[in-house]
XYZ file of C-alpha atoms in Angstrom:
308
model
C -9.641 10.089 -6.393
C -10.253 6.364 -6.090
C -13.559 4.930 -7.113
C -15.720 6.594 -9.672
C -17.700 5.816 -12.745
C -15.174 3.379 -14.237
C -14.693 3.310 -10.550
C -18.220 2.298 -9.752
C -18.091 -0.408 -12.386
C -14.819 -1.589 -10.898
C -16.336 -1.240 -7.454
C -19.238 -3.475 -8.473
C -16.860 -6.076 -9.883
C -13.858 -5.971 -7.593
C -15.636 -5.225 -4.368
C -18.376 -7.770 -4.913
C -16.009 -10.541 -5.736
C -13.747 -9.754 -2.837
C -15.571 -5.869 -1.634
C -17.144 13.699 -0.081
C -16.243 17.836 0.252
C -17.860 20.062 2.885
C -17.606 19.172 6.520
C -15.069 16.373 6.051
C -11.956 16.164 8.171
C -8.702 15.518 6.365
C -6.373 15.083 9.285
C -3.449 12.876 8.394
C -3.119 9.869 10.718
C -0.039 10.119 12.891
C 2.581 7.514 11.959
C 3.344 4.954 14.634
C 6.395 5.959 16.665
C 9.312 3.536 16.435
C 9.722 3.870 20.180
C 6.296 2.343 20.853
C 6.195 -0.223 18.034
C 8.893 -2.926 18.178
C 10.482 -3.833 14.869
C 9.078 -6.923 13.175
C 11.309 -9.919 12.523
C 11.983 -11.327 9.061
C 11.382 -13.616 7.312
C 7.669 -13.193 7.854
C 4.581 -14.811 6.359
C 1.437 -12.680 6.147
C -2.063 -13.706 5.111
C -4.558 -10.980 4.148
C -8.251 -11.481 5.040
C -9.599 -13.908 2.458
C -6.285 -13.918 0.608
C -3.281 -16.125 0.012
C -0.238 -16.197 2.304
C 2.875 -14.314 1.230
C 6.362 -14.860 2.640
C 8.922 -12.054 2.678
C 12.507 -13.019 3.481
C 13.648 -9.465 4.230
C 12.079 -6.135 5.079
C 11.032 -4.477 1.802
C 12.745 -1.149 1.171
C 11.434 -0.412 -2.344
C 7.661 -0.638 -2.133
C 5.324 0.228 -4.987
C 1.703 0.853 -4.003
C -0.996 0.434 -6.634
C -3.798 1.114 -4.149
C -4.700 4.520 -2.759
C -5.925 2.887 0.447
C -2.657 0.981 0.830
C -0.682 4.164 0.190
C -2.471 5.964 3.018
C -1.971 2.964 5.278
C 1.741 2.628 4.506
C 2.407 6.235 5.442
C 0.219 6.072 8.545
C 2.173 3.009 9.691
C 5.476 4.840 9.286
C 6.580 2.911 6.174
C 6.544 5.988 3.940
C 10.343 6.129 3.544
C 10.229 2.613 2.057
C 7.750 3.620 -0.664
C 9.414 4.459 -3.995
C 6.312 4.861 -6.174
C 2.523 4.987 -5.906
C -0.217 4.825 -8.518
C -1.927 7.748 -10.230
C -4.907 7.633 -7.848
C -2.840 7.853 -4.653
C -3.221 11.547 -3.832
C -2.831 11.307 -0.046
C -0.637 12.023 1.781
C 0.914 14.819 -0.256
C 4.443 13.435 0.108
C 3.565 10.097 -1.500
C 5.693 9.639 -4.670
C 2.827 9.741 -7.173
C 3.486 8.407 -10.678
C 1.496 7.506 -13.779
C 1.363 3.841 -12.772
C -2.183 2.457 -12.871
C -3.709 0.119 -10.327
C -6.727 -0.432 -12.578
C -4.828 -1.404 -15.738
C -1.341 -2.203 -14.426
C 1.640 -2.409 -16.741
C 3.988 -5.093 -15.449
C 7.003 -3.713 -17.304
C 6.469 -0.193 -15.962
C 6.078 -1.493 -12.422
C 9.146 -3.710 -12.684
C 11.143 -0.720 -13.926
C 10.774 0.793 -10.448
C 12.760 -2.239 -9.158
C 10.396 -2.883 -6.235
C 10.945 -5.599 -3.664
C 7.213 -5.504 -2.803
C 4.119 -4.377 -4.707
C 0.887 -3.720 -2.810
C -2.364 -3.856 -4.789
C -6.094 -4.103 -4.157
C -6.692 -6.796 -6.742
C -5.142 -8.850 -9.521
C -6.248 -7.099 -12.733
C -4.673 -8.342 -15.931
C -2.765 -11.124 -14.197
C -0.675 -8.661 -12.196
C 0.437 -11.219 -9.598
C 1.569 -13.878 -12.062
C 3.157 -11.275 -14.329
C 5.320 -9.884 -11.540
C 6.041 -13.379 -10.221
C 7.876 -14.058 -13.493
C 10.378 -11.370 -12.553
C 10.403 -12.457 -8.888
C 8.550 -9.446 -7.515
C 6.121 -10.357 -4.704
C 2.643 -8.832 -4.654
C 0.592 -8.333 -1.510
C -3.089 -8.161 -2.472
C -5.287 -6.314 0.025
C -8.800 -6.549 -1.403
C -11.524 -4.059 -0.567
C -12.587 -4.381 3.047
C -16.151 -5.429 3.827
C -16.042 -4.751 7.573
C -14.172 -2.560 10.034
C -12.475 -5.709 11.310
C -11.132 -6.217 7.776
C -9.660 -2.712 7.931
C -7.835 -3.484 11.158
C -6.702 -6.892 9.890
C -5.291 -5.385 6.681
C -3.370 -2.780 8.660
C -1.941 -5.578 10.780
C -0.885 -7.512 7.671
C 0.665 -4.448 6.049
C 2.464 -3.557 9.249
C 4.014 -7.012 9.556
C 4.943 -7.041 5.862
C 6.819 -3.734 6.133
C 8.349 -4.079 9.579
C 6.025 -1.558 11.237
C 3.604 -3.283 13.639
C 0.128 -1.764 13.441
C -0.860 -2.257 17.073
C -0.640 1.407 18.085
C -2.406 2.680 14.967
C -5.229 0.149 15.225
C -5.663 0.784 18.939
C -5.910 4.511 18.304
C -8.417 4.040 15.481
C -10.595 1.698 17.538
C -10.576 4.102 20.475
C -11.435 7.118 18.301
C -14.304 5.329 16.566
C -15.645 3.883 19.810
C -15.612 7.326 21.405
C -17.446 8.964 18.499
C -20.099 6.241 18.379
C -20.541 6.277 22.163
C -21.047 10.046 22.203
C -23.581 10.070 19.340
C -27.213 9.144 20.100
C -28.386 6.372 17.764
C -31.262 7.281 15.459
C -33.279 4.801 13.396
C -33.763 7.177 10.473
C -33.473 6.280 6.797
C -30.489 7.341 4.708
C -29.324 7.188 1.107
C -25.635 6.991 0.156
C -24.965 8.063 -3.435
C -21.931 6.725 -5.283
C -22.518 8.501 -8.582
C -25.092 10.313 -10.684
C -26.471 7.005 -11.975
C -27.707 6.473 -8.420
C -25.599 3.485 -7.509
C -25.624 3.018 -3.759
C -24.299 0.741 -1.013
C -26.123 -1.706 1.233
C -25.652 -2.408 4.911
C -23.469 -5.416 4.171
C -20.715 -3.293 2.627
C -17.903 -1.646 4.539
C -19.390 1.834 4.070
C -22.844 0.560 4.985
C -21.484 -0.872 8.205
C -20.105 2.528 9.149
C -23.628 3.944 8.929
C -24.894 0.958 10.872
C -22.788 2.004 13.857
C -25.302 4.811 14.395
C -28.479 2.754 13.988
C -29.389 4.226 10.596
C -31.691 2.406 8.147
C -30.348 1.943 4.614
C -32.947 2.467 1.861
C -30.781 0.520 -0.620
C -31.017 -2.786 1.240
C -34.435 -3.715 -0.156
C -33.327 -2.900 -3.704
C -30.339 -5.246 -3.747
C -32.035 -8.152 -5.509
C -28.753 -9.634 -6.742
C -26.927 -9.394 -3.431
C -24.091 -7.386 -4.974
C -24.026 -4.833 -2.177
C -24.068 -2.044 -4.766
C -27.556 -1.751 -6.299
C -28.524 0.904 -8.786
C -31.579 2.786 -7.573
C -34.039 4.880 -9.532
C -35.021 8.450 -8.744
C -38.562 7.233 -8.116
C -37.287 4.659 -5.621
C -35.292 7.212 -3.646
C -38.124 9.740 -3.627
C -40.612 7.132 -2.433
C -38.206 5.901 0.274
C -37.993 9.515 1.482
C -34.661 9.322 3.364
C -34.062 11.705 6.246
C -30.369 11.867 5.376
C -28.604 11.884 2.015
C -24.843 11.368 1.785
C -23.112 12.299 -1.462
C -19.872 10.539 -2.390
C -19.934 12.076 -5.878
C -19.182 15.716 -5.194
C -15.603 15.905 -6.414
C -16.027 13.461 -9.265
C -19.411 14.536 -10.535
C -20.153 17.998 -9.164
C -23.032 16.915 -6.944
C -24.115 19.012 -3.972
C -27.151 19.843 -1.866
C -28.093 22.380 -4.530
C -27.879 19.978 -7.481
C -29.828 17.329 -5.563
C -32.567 19.824 -4.708
C -32.822 20.737 -8.392
C -33.518 17.158 -9.491
C -37.142 16.617 -10.558
C -39.218 15.479 -7.570
C -36.365 15.486 -5.072
C -37.477 18.705 -3.377
C -40.119 16.637 -1.558
C -37.542 14.342 0.079
C -37.189 14.947 3.823
C -33.398 15.240 3.662
C -33.622 17.907 0.981
C -36.396 19.882 2.671
C -34.598 19.834 6.032
C -31.154 20.667 4.657
C -29.687 17.279 5.539
C -27.846 16.506 2.299
C -24.243 15.860 3.310
C -21.372 16.198 0.835
C -18.669 13.699 1.720
C -15.071 13.718 0.582
C -15.185 11.241 -2.312
C -11.851 9.689 -1.398
C -12.472 9.282 2.317
C -15.860 7.739 1.529
C -14.365 5.151 -0.819
C -11.108 4.180 0.903
C -10.919 1.759 3.788
C -7.717 2.930 5.439
C -6.845 4.993 8.523
C -9.043 7.934 7.497
C -12.176 5.870 8.067
C -12.140 7.645 11.432
C -12.825 10.892 9.566
C -15.777 9.317 7.763
C -17.183 8.130 11.087
C -16.920 11.666 12.473
C -18.759 13.198 9.518
C -21.567 10.643 9.731
C -21.816 11.199 13.497
C -22.138 14.956 12.984
C -24.952 14.446 10.459
C -26.762 11.990 12.738
C -26.518 14.356 15.687
C -28.217 17.073 13.630
C -30.945 14.811 12.195
């Protein structure tokens, strides 16, 4: 799992400063074939969206990933054989070499002990970048995406940094998403996306919110975001009054939430989504990671919209 309770707090901090179970597809993205993706030349300088440039003199062959999104992306790009260790939250794909390394509270000594020639992270907690710089280990920081274009740009950066151009993967993702959106009638109905049981949500300006926006949905959390964080905490009264036609739960695996538990909440039985059976349990991980499996999230949302 990636982002939960400590996760939501981290989400609110890390995502703002930079950025589910039934019915969710878990197809593993097909790695790019070497025959269709020409090898990248080194040295190479890559610049993540909103980040600092990083120069790599040679292709990294001992990569440590401290980001579950980056782990998924590395394997989808075909760089899996170069990955020697991933953090404790990187549970996909199954063959990823999962360890007890933490991306939230990284231990520089433990990371360095893996003798990596590249570390990929989603932030710089605890001075990770400067700490590893002291032992000459480069860190590629790929912060939480805020748009689909950020997703594609990060894949491009990661592909160049590892010697596996992302062109084929990105083209396939764009085509899949475009096809799903094109085949799904847009509906201007209200929705509520739940991050956890404290009713934190996402607004339309976030990456997840933009996925919903592809289908013309109206986000009830937008009006509640008085601080502009993108992740407001709603009240039960607010959600009930907003009366969303669709409810998406990204707290099923972490917090045991389901259509049944939502219906049992005081007052929620009057909400349109609950009465009409349109409470959708997402895969927590797919709903909180901005890698290749965003296509799966798009498909689940499209299915819910089609039935609304």
